[in-house]
Amino acid sequence: MPKTPDELFAFLDSLGITVTTKTHAPLFTVADSQSLRGEIAGGHTKNLFLKDKKDNFFLVTVDEEAEVDLKQIHHLIGASSRVSFGKPEALMEMLGVVPGSVTVFGLINDTDKRVKLVIDAPLMENEIVNAHPLSNEATTSIASGDLLTFVKATGHEPLVLKVSA
């Protein structure tokens, strides 16, 4: 079973990471989430769950406004071929979330380490990064350095590089 938001918060707490979380109506798109801009400071994420032809999976986390060239990104992230979006079944199996709730926090569910995380470098210039806590009915704010601590604690090695246009 995938972890719950409460289990995620307990894990973050066990790492000594303090976060703040704001609940809200479900947000399915960046446009939906922009209605919260005045209420939640920091960089807001857009997440792309991608796969290549050899079934290598990637979670690419960028700023919500970032543009990503899906025809060229495979050269940057180490994919074996052009990438496409991963299927919802794979998303649930690996990250424990459904489309609309894709988040870097889903790495807590990737116990087999099948997903390679790529974080866009400009996103990490924000002091605070905001992401869904396994549900699109809330937004969790975390210090960018603490986000990297979380990722490493899940057994993943974050690849921080410029992937946005």
Short mmCIF file of C-alpha atoms in Angstrom, two decimals:
data_model
loop_
_atom_site.label_atom_id
_atom_site.label_comp_id
_atom_site.label_asym_id
_atom_site.label_seq_id
_atom_site.Cartn_x
_atom_site.Cartn_y
_atom_site.Cartn_z
CA MET A 1 0.00 0.00 0.00
CA PRO A 2 1.27 3.48 -0.78
CA LYS A 3 2.15 5.73 2.13
CA THR A 4 -0.42 8.23 3.35
CA PRO A 5 0.24 11.95 3.79
CA ASP A 6 0.39 11.35 7.57
CA GLU A 7 3.08 8.69 7.06
CA LEU A 8 4.98 11.12 4.83
CA PHE A 9 4.81 13.82 7.53
CA ALA A 10 5.99 11.33 10.17
CA PHE A 11 8.94 10.39 7.93
CA LEU A 12 9.85 14.05 7.41
CA ASP A 13 9.58 14.63 11.16
CA SER A 14 11.88 11.64 11.82
CA LEU A 15 14.46 13.39 9.61
CA GLY A 16 14.12 16.59 11.63
CA ILE A 17 12.50 18.35 8.67
CA THR A 18 9.87 20.96 9.44
CA VAL A 19 7.23 21.62 6.80
CA THR A 20 4.01 23.58 6.59
CA THR A 21 0.98 22.26 4.78
CA LYS A 22 -2.10 24.06 3.53
CA THR A 23 -5.19 22.05 2.61
CA HIS A 24 -7.37 23.22 -0.27
CA ALA A 25 -9.77 21.99 -2.92
CA PRO A 26 -8.22 19.42 -5.28
CA LEU A 27 -5.84 21.01 -7.79
CA PHE A 28 -5.37 19.23 -11.10
CA THR A 29 -3.43 21.74 -13.16
CA VAL A 30 -0.87 24.50 -12.74
CA ALA A 31 -3.64 26.96 -13.59
CA ASP A 32 -5.71 25.59 -10.70
CA SER A 33 -2.83 25.94 -8.28
CA GLN A 34 -1.99 29.50 -9.30
CA SER A 35 -5.10 30.63 -7.45
CA LEU A 36 -3.08 30.04 -4.24
CA ARG A 37 -0.11 32.19 -5.18
CA GLY A 38 -0.87 34.95 -2.71
CA GLU A 39 -1.23 32.46 0.13
CA ILE A 40 1.75 30.16 -0.34
CA ALA A 41 5.21 31.66 -0.89
CA GLY A 42 8.08 29.92 -2.66
CA GLY A 43 8.62 27.95 -5.85
CA HIS A 44 5.71 25.82 -6.99
CA THR A 45 6.37 22.55 -8.77
CA LYS A 46 5.24 20.92 -11.96
CA ASN A 47 6.10 17.23 -12.19
CA LEU A 48 6.56 15.07 -15.26
CA PHE A 49 6.52 11.29 -14.88
CA LEU A 50 8.39 10.03 -17.92
CA LYS A 51 9.70 6.77 -19.36
CA ASP A 52 11.99 5.79 -22.16
CA LYS A 53 11.74 2.83 -24.52
CA LYS A 54 13.77 0.62 -22.14
CA ASP A 55 11.26 1.22 -19.33
CA ASN A 56 13.56 3.54 -17.39
CA PHE A 57 11.40 5.94 -15.40
CA PHE A 58 12.10 9.57 -14.55
CA LEU A 59 10.42 12.12 -12.34
CA VAL A 60 11.28 15.57 -13.64
CA THR A 61 10.42 18.34 -11.18
CA VAL A 62 10.49 21.90 -12.46
CA ASP A 63 9.00 25.27 -11.55
CA GLU A 64 5.33 25.49 -12.51
CA GLU A 65 6.13 28.14 -15.15
CA ALA A 66 9.05 26.22 -16.69
CA GLU A 67 8.89 24.97 -20.25
CA VAL A 68 10.43 21.58 -20.95
CA ASP A 69 11.28 20.32 -24.44
CA LEU A 70 10.09 16.71 -24.29
CA LYS A 71 11.66 16.01 -27.69
CA GLN A 72 15.13 16.86 -26.37
CA ILE A 73 15.09 16.21 -22.61
CA HIS A 74 16.28 12.62 -23.02
CA HIS A 75 19.72 13.95 -23.94
CA LEU A 76 19.94 15.76 -20.60
CA ILE A 77 18.52 13.19 -18.18
CA GLY A 78 20.29 10.06 -19.38
CA ALA A 79 17.33 8.35 -21.02
CA SER A 80 18.07 5.66 -23.60
CA SER A 81 15.65 7.18 -26.11
CA ARG A 82 13.02 9.85 -26.44
CA VAL A 83 10.65 9.87 -23.52
CA SER A 84 6.90 9.69 -23.19
CA PHE A 85 4.59 10.06 -20.22
CA GLY A 86 4.45 7.04 -17.94
CA LYS A 87 1.11 5.26 -17.67
CA PRO A 88 -1.13 5.91 -14.63
CA GLU A 89 -0.68 2.27 -13.54
CA ALA A 90 3.11 2.69 -13.40
CA LEU A 91 2.70 6.00 -11.60
CA MET A 92 0.60 4.33 -8.90
CA GLU A 93 2.88 1.29 -8.71
CA MET A 94 6.10 3.29 -8.31
CA LEU A 95 5.16 6.61 -6.71
CA GLY A 96 1.84 5.68 -5.09
CA VAL A 97 -0.05 8.60 -6.60
CA VAL A 98 -2.59 9.21 -9.34
CA PRO A 99 -2.36 11.71 -12.22
CA GLY A 100 -2.94 15.21 -10.84
CA SER A 101 -1.08 14.33 -7.64
CA VAL A 102 2.39 13.65 -9.07
CA THR A 103 4.96 14.90 -6.59
CA VAL A 104 8.57 14.58 -5.54
CA PHE A 105 7.22 13.28 -2.23
CA GLY A 106 6.06 10.17 -4.11
CA LEU A 107 9.65 8.93 -3.94
CA ILE A 108 8.81 7.69 -0.45
CA ASN A 109 6.81 4.95 -2.20
CA ASP A 110 9.54 4.00 -4.72
CA THR A 111 11.16 1.42 -2.47
CA ASP A 112 12.62 -0.42 -5.49
CA LYS A 113 14.39 2.79 -6.63
CA ARG A 114 13.02 2.50 -10.16
CA VAL A 115 12.48 6.23 -10.64
CA LYS A 116 15.35 8.62 -11.33
CA LEU A 117 14.66 12.11 -9.96
CA VAL A 118 15.70 15.12 -11.98
CA ILE A 119 15.16 18.54 -10.38
CA ASP A 120 15.46 21.63 -12.53
CA ALA A 121 18.29 23.77 -11.13
CA PRO A 122 16.34 27.06 -11.28
CA LEU A 123 13.66 25.55 -9.01
CA MET A 124 16.29 24.89 -6.36
CA GLU A 125 17.20 28.59 -6.29
CA ASN A 126 14.01 29.08 -4.25
CA GLU A 127 14.41 29.05 -0.49
CA ILE A 128 11.08 27.20 -0.23
CA VAL A 129 9.71 24.59 -2.64
CA ASN A 130 6.03 23.61 -2.66
CA ALA A 131 4.67 20.21 -3.64
CA HIS A 132 1.63 18.04 -3.06
CA PRO A 133 2.02 15.72 -0.03
CA LEU A 134 0.84 12.61 -1.99
CA SER A 135 -2.57 14.26 -2.52
CA ASN A 136 -3.62 17.19 -4.68
CA GLU A 137 -5.84 18.40 -1.84
CA ALA A 138 -2.91 20.03 -0.03
CA THR A 139 0.36 21.85 -0.68
CA THR A 140 3.42 21.29 1.50
CA SER A 141 6.18 23.88 1.77
CA ILE A 142 9.70 22.59 2.43
CA ALA A 143 13.11 24.28 2.46
CA SER A 144 14.95 23.43 -0.75
CA GLY A 145 17.89 21.94 1.19
CA ASP A 146 15.50 19.83 3.25
CA LEU A 147 13.89 18.58 0.03
CA LEU A 148 17.26 17.16 -1.03
CA THR A 149 17.68 15.61 2.43
CA PHE A 150 14.27 13.93 2.03
CA VAL A 151 15.12 12.61 -1.44
CA LYS A 152 18.41 11.11 -0.24
CA ALA A 153 16.67 9.58 2.79
CA THR A 154 14.38 7.68 0.39
CA GLY A 155 17.47 6.13 -1.18
CA HIS A 156 17.38 8.26 -4.33
CA GLU A 157 20.18 10.48 -5.58
CA PRO A 158 18.71 13.74 -6.87
CA LEU A 159 20.08 14.96 -10.17
CA VAL A 160 19.89 18.76 -10.10
CA LEU A 161 20.45 20.25 -13.54
CA LYS A 162 18.93 22.79 -15.88
CA VAL A 163 16.28 21.05 -17.97
CA SER A 164 13.90 23.95 -18.57
CA ALA A 165 14.03 26.16 -21.64
#
